[in-house]
Amino acid sequence: MMRIQRAAGAVVGSAVGDALGGPFEFGPPGAFSARFPEPGAGGEMCGGGGWDPGEATDDTQMAVLVAEFLLERGGLDLPDVFARFQRWAASEPKDIGLQTEDVLTNGMPWDLAAAIHFQVNQRAAGNGSLMRASSSAVHFAAAGQAATMDAARRIAALTHGDRAAWEGTAIFHELIRLTLEDTDPLTAIPDVLALVHPDHRGRYATVLAPAWHPDQATEFNGAVWPCLGSAVWALRTTTSFEDAIRAAIDLGGDTDTVAAVTGGLAGAYYGLDAIPARWTRPLHVPLPGSDGRVLHLTDLLHLAHRLAEGLSTRQA
Ligand SMILES: [Mg+2]
């Protein structure tokens, strides 16, 4: 498969998962297949819970902010990313993670806001840095293993003070990089775990183990560990993009984000062409704070192509 097929699959797949999962957020397990019992029957981009059919949520909005930043600036200017996140957060997006909102609006400088939130609250391992990582994962893949994991940690740290969130986002980046290289991400997991900070390796080894099931999670799947573990489980236990997304949303809870992370992995794994057109057609990403801009499939594909050109073309 062409690398661009996988890169576009990651970017679009994540957005599709987000838009499909949004209406089911905080719902019970099994709600998606109860409503759509027949895979492939259509109508799944149903909207609801304040979302229009096909409307992507904050997960994809933030991924687009990161994408546009990377394409405009070509490198990691962290204060600029933080400022863009802040402008977006101040534009009243329909949804925003509690932790992300607090860090972006507490008035602290970019390099202290997340750390101070963590110090005060002692809980900062939400999945909010993982959910937006598809675009940066595609972009930094070309820079190699160390650079992509480093970039993941730095972008995650803008809003998440707990290193657990950095490590989970770095694992996701590396799994996407390997998939773009035609390596099976599932068989590579032991190697990727060896690259995780030792203090956090054990917990990720647990949720990424082949026998782990989301029922064994010790936290709500709004936390980074079960969210990543559930996405990998959904990829491992199904055989198509569509079924992976169905499995992810059927877990209930933080369905948009679990499906966004699953969609990023499964989109890279199966490629863009495996994502049903009936899901990409209604897909759209409103961007609060951008004068009413709304991205559609063609815009996301354009972003994906430019992100996948990676660092080499710009540096040349
Ligand atoms: Mg969301």
Coordinates of C-alpha atoms and ligand atoms in Angstrom, one line a residue:
M1 CA 0.0 0.0 0.0
M2 CA 1.2 3.5 -0.8
R3 CA 2.4 5.5 2.2
I4 CA 0.0 8.3 1.4
Q5 CA -2.9 5.9 1.5
R6 CA -2.0 5.1 5.1
A7 CA -1.3 8.7 6.0
A8 CA -4.6 9.9 4.7
G9 CA -6.3 7.0 6.3
A10 CA -4.9 8.1 9.7
V11 CA -6.0 11.7 9.4
V12 CA -9.4 11.0 7.9
G13 CA -10.0 7.8 9.9
S14 CA -9.5 9.6 13.2
A15 CA -12.0 12.4 12.1
V16 CA -14.5 9.8 11.0
G17 CA -14.3 7.9 14.3
D18 CA -14.7 11.1 16.2
A19 CA -17.8 12.1 14.3
L20 CA -19.3 8.7 14.6
G21 CA -18.6 8.4 18.3
G22 CA -19.7 12.0 19.2
P23 CA -23.4 11.3 19.5
F24 CA -22.8 8.3 21.7
E25 CA -20.5 10.0 24.2
F26 CA -21.1 8.9 27.8
G27 CA -23.6 6.4 26.6
P28 CA -23.7 2.7 27.7
P29 CA -21.8 -0.1 26.1
G30 CA -23.5 -1.6 23.1
A31 CA -25.5 1.5 22.2
F32 CA -24.0 1.8 18.7
S33 CA -24.7 -1.8 17.5
A34 CA -28.1 -1.7 19.2
R35 CA -29.0 1.2 17.0
F36 CA -27.2 -0.1 13.9
P37 CA -27.3 -3.9 14.2
E38 CA -26.3 -4.5 10.6
P39 CA -22.7 -3.5 9.7
G40 CA -22.6 -1.7 6.4
A41 CA -26.3 -0.9 6.4
G42 CA -25.8 2.9 6.5
G43 CA -27.2 5.8 8.5
E44 CA -24.4 5.6 11.2
M45 CA -23.4 9.2 10.8
C46 CA -26.6 10.0 12.7
G47 CA -25.7 13.1 14.7
G48 CA -27.3 13.8 18.1
G49 CA -26.3 15.0 21.5
G50 CA -25.8 18.5 20.0
W51 CA -23.8 17.2 17.0
D52 CA -25.0 17.4 13.4
P53 CA -24.6 14.2 11.3
G54 CA -21.0 14.0 10.3
E55 CA -19.8 16.8 12.5
A56 CA -16.4 16.2 14.1
T57 CA -15.9 17.2 17.7
D58 CA -13.0 18.9 19.6
D59 CA -10.7 15.9 19.0
T60 CA -10.5 16.6 15.3
Q61 CA -10.8 20.4 15.7
M62 CA -7.6 20.3 17.8
A63 CA -5.9 17.9 15.4
V64 CA -6.6 20.3 12.5
L65 CA -5.2 23.2 14.6
V66 CA -2.0 21.2 15.1
A67 CA -1.9 20.3 11.4
E68 CA -2.3 23.8 10.2
F69 CA 0.3 25.0 12.7
L70 CA 2.8 22.4 11.5
L71 CA 2.3 23.2 7.8
E72 CA 2.6 26.9 8.3
R73 CA 5.5 26.9 10.6
G74 CA 7.3 23.7 9.6
G75 CA 8.6 23.0 13.2
L76 CA 7.5 23.0 16.8
D77 CA 7.0 26.5 18.1
L78 CA 5.3 25.4 21.3
P79 CA 4.2 28.9 22.5
D80 CA 2.5 29.4 19.1
V81 CA 0.7 26.0 19.3
F82 CA -0.5 26.9 22.8
A83 CA -1.7 30.4 21.7
R84 CA -3.7 28.7 18.8
F85 CA -5.2 26.3 21.3
Q86 CA -6.1 29.2 23.6
R87 CA -7.8 31.2 20.7
W88 CA -9.8 28.1 19.9
A89 CA -10.8 27.4 23.5
A90 CA -11.9 31.1 23.9
S91 CA -14.2 30.7 20.8
E92 CA -16.7 28.5 22.7
P93 CA -16.3 25.2 20.9
K94 CA -19.3 22.9 21.5
D95 CA -17.1 20.5 23.5
I96 CA -13.8 20.8 25.2
G97 CA -12.1 18.5 27.7
L98 CA -12.3 19.7 31.3
Q99 CA -8.5 19.5 31.8
T100 CA -7.7 21.1 28.4
E101 CA -10.2 23.9 29.1
D102 CA -8.7 24.7 32.5
V103 CA -5.1 24.7 31.3
L104 CA -5.9 26.9 28.3
T105 CA -8.0 29.4 30.2
N106 CA -6.2 29.7 33.6
G107 CA -4.1 32.6 32.6
M108 CA -0.8 30.9 33.2
P109 CA 2.1 31.0 30.7
W110 CA 2.3 28.3 28.1
D111 CA 5.2 26.5 29.8
L112 CA 3.7 26.4 33.2
A113 CA -0.1 26.1 32.7
A114 CA -0.2 22.3 32.4
A115 CA 2.3 21.6 35.1
I116 CA 0.5 23.8 37.6
H117 CA -2.8 22.2 36.8
F118 CA -1.2 18.9 37.5
Q119 CA 0.3 20.1 40.8
V120 CA -3.0 21.5 42.0
N121 CA -5.3 18.7 40.8
Q122 CA -3.0 15.7 41.0
R123 CA -4.9 14.2 38.0
A124 CA -3.8 15.1 34.5
A125 CA -3.7 11.8 32.6
G126 CA -6.8 12.4 30.5
N127 CA -6.9 11.3 26.9
G128 CA -7.0 14.9 25.6
S129 CA -3.5 14.9 24.2
L130 CA -3.9 11.5 22.6
M131 CA -7.2 12.4 20.9
R132 CA -5.6 15.1 18.7
A133 CA -2.4 13.3 17.7
S134 CA -3.2 11.9 14.3
S135 CA -2.0 14.9 12.3
S136 CA 1.3 15.3 14.3
A137 CA 1.9 11.6 14.1
V138 CA 1.6 11.7 10.3
H139 CA 3.8 14.8 10.1
F140 CA 6.6 13.7 12.4
A141 CA 6.7 10.1 11.1
A142 CA 9.2 11.0 8.4
A143 CA 11.6 12.4 11.1
G144 CA 12.1 8.9 12.6
Q145 CA 11.3 7.2 15.9
A146 CA 13.1 9.5 18.4
A147 CA 11.9 12.7 16.8
T148 CA 8.3 11.6 16.5
M149 CA 8.1 10.4 20.1
D150 CA 9.8 13.6 21.3
A151 CA 7.4 15.8 19.4
A152 CA 4.4 13.8 20.7
R153 CA 5.6 14.3 24.3
R154 CA 6.1 18.1 23.8
I155 CA 2.7 18.7 22.2
A156 CA 1.0 16.6 24.9
A157 CA 2.7 18.5 27.6
L158 CA 1.2 21.8 26.5
T159 CA -2.1 20.7 28.1
H160 CA -1.3 17.6 30.1
G161 CA 1.1 17.8 33.0
D162 CA 1.1 14.1 33.8
R163 CA 3.9 12.2 32.0
A164 CA 1.5 9.3 31.5
A165 CA -0.3 11.4 28.9
W166 CA 3.0 12.2 27.2
E167 CA 4.0 8.6 27.0
G168 CA 0.6 7.4 25.7
T169 CA 0.7 10.0 23.0
A170 CA 4.3 9.1 22.1
I171 CA 3.3 5.4 21.8
F172 CA 0.5 6.4 19.4
H173 CA 2.9 8.5 17.3
E174 CA 5.3 5.6 17.1
L175 CA 2.6 3.1 16.2
I176 CA 1.5 5.3 13.4
R177 CA 5.0 5.8 12.2
L178 CA 5.6 2.1 12.1
T179 CA 2.3 1.5 10.3
L180 CA 3.2 4.1 7.6
E181 CA 6.5 2.0 7.1
D182 CA 4.4 -1.1 6.5
T183 CA 5.3 -2.6 9.8
D184 CA 2.5 -4.3 11.7
P185 CA 1.9 -2.1 14.7
L186 CA 0.5 -4.9 16.8
T187 CA 3.5 -7.1 16.6
A188 CA 5.7 -4.1 17.2
I189 CA 4.2 -3.2 20.6
P190 CA 6.9 -4.9 22.7
D191 CA 9.5 -2.9 20.9
V192 CA 7.6 0.3 21.3
L193 CA 7.0 -0.4 25.1
A194 CA 10.8 -0.5 25.5
L195 CA 10.9 3.2 24.3
V196 CA 8.4 4.3 27.0
H197 CA 9.7 6.0 30.2
P198 CA 10.4 3.3 32.7
D199 CA 8.1 4.8 35.3
H200 CA 5.2 4.4 32.9
R201 CA 6.1 1.2 31.0
G202 CA 4.3 -1.2 33.2
R203 CA 1.0 0.4 33.0
Y204 CA 1.1 0.6 29.2
A205 CA 2.4 -3.0 29.0
T206 CA -0.8 -4.0 30.9
V207 CA -3.3 -2.2 28.6
L208 CA -1.5 -3.1 25.4
A209 CA -1.1 -6.8 26.2
P210 CA -2.7 -9.1 23.6
A211 CA -5.0 -10.6 26.2
W212 CA -6.1 -7.3 27.7
H213 CA -9.8 -6.5 27.3
P214 CA -11.4 -3.0 28.0
D215 CA -13.5 -4.6 30.7
Q216 CA -10.3 -4.9 32.7
A217 CA -9.7 -1.1 32.7
T218 CA -9.2 0.3 36.2
E219 CA -10.2 3.8 35.1
F220 CA -13.0 5.4 32.9
N221 CA -11.8 5.4 29.3
G222 CA -11.5 9.2 29.4
A223 CA -8.1 8.4 30.9
V224 CA -5.2 7.9 28.6
W225 CA -4.3 4.3 29.5
P226 CA -7.6 2.5 28.8
C227 CA -8.3 4.9 25.9
L228 CA -5.1 3.8 24.1
G229 CA -5.5 0.2 25.2
S230 CA -9.1 0.1 23.9
A231 CA -8.1 1.5 20.6
V232 CA -5.4 -1.1 20.1
W233 CA -7.8 -3.8 21.3
A234 CA -10.4 -2.6 18.7
L235 CA -7.7 -2.9 16.0
R236 CA -6.5 -6.2 17.2
T237 CA -9.8 -8.0 17.6
T238 CA -11.5 -6.9 14.3
T239 CA -10.6 -7.3 10.6
S240 CA -11.8 -4.1 9.0
F241 CA -11.9 -0.3 9.6
E242 CA -15.6 -0.4 10.0
D243 CA -15.6 -3.1 12.5
A244 CA -12.8 -1.6 14.5
I245 CA -14.8 1.7 14.8
R246 CA -18.0 -0.2 15.7
A247 CA -16.1 -2.1 18.5
A248 CA -14.6 1.1 19.8
I249 CA -17.9 3.0 20.0
D250 CA -19.7 0.0 21.5
L251 CA -17.4 0.3 24.5
G252 CA -19.4 3.3 25.6
G253 CA -18.1 6.1 27.7
D254 CA -15.8 8.6 25.9
T255 CA -16.8 7.2 22.6
D256 CA -15.7 10.0 20.4
T257 CA -12.2 10.0 21.6
V258 CA -11.8 6.2 21.8
A259 CA -13.1 6.0 18.2
A260 CA -10.9 8.9 17.1
V261 CA -7.8 7.1 18.4
T262 CA -9.0 3.8 17.0
G263 CA -9.8 5.5 13.7
G264 CA -6.3 7.0 13.5
L265 CA -4.7 3.5 14.0
A266 CA -7.2 1.6 11.9
G267 CA -7.1 4.3 9.1
A268 CA -3.3 3.9 8.8
Y269 CA -3.6 0.1 9.1
Y270 CA -6.2 -0.4 6.4
G271 CA -5.7 2.8 4.4
L272 CA -8.0 5.5 3.2
D273 CA -9.9 3.3 0.7
A274 CA -11.1 1.1 3.6
I275 CA -13.0 3.9 5.1
P276 CA -16.6 3.8 3.9
A277 CA -17.6 6.7 1.6
R278 CA -20.9 6.9 3.4
W279 CA -18.9 8.0 6.4
T280 CA -16.5 10.4 4.7
R281 CA -19.2 12.2 2.6
P282 CA -21.0 13.9 5.5
L283 CA -17.8 14.4 7.5
H284 CA -17.1 18.0 8.4
V285 CA -15.0 19.8 10.9
P286 CA -16.2 23.3 12.0
L287 CA -13.3 25.3 13.4
P288 CA -14.4 27.7 16.2
G289 CA -12.3 30.9 16.2
S290 CA -11.6 30.8 12.5
D291 CA -14.3 33.0 11.0
G292 CA -16.7 30.1 10.5
R293 CA -14.4 27.9 8.5
V294 CA -15.6 24.3 8.0
L295 CA -13.3 21.6 6.6
H296 CA -14.6 18.7 4.5
L297 CA -13.1 15.6 3.2
T298 CA -11.2 17.3 0.4
D299 CA -9.7 19.7 2.9
L300 CA -8.6 16.9 5.3
L301 CA -7.1 15.0 2.3
H302 CA -5.2 18.1 1.3
L303 CA -3.9 18.5 4.9
A304 CA -3.0 14.8 5.0
H305 CA -1.0 15.0 1.8
R306 CA 0.9 18.0 2.9
L307 CA 1.6 16.5 6.4
A308 CA 2.8 13.3 4.8
E309 CA 5.3 15.2 2.6
G310 CA 6.9 15.4 6.0
L311 CA 9.9 17.4 7.0
S312 CA 12.1 16.5 4.1
T313 CA 10.5 18.5 1.4
R314 CA 10.4 21.7 3.5
Q315 CA 13.9 21.3 4.6
A316 CA 15.2 20.6 1.1
Ligands
MG1 MG -14.6 15.2 21.6

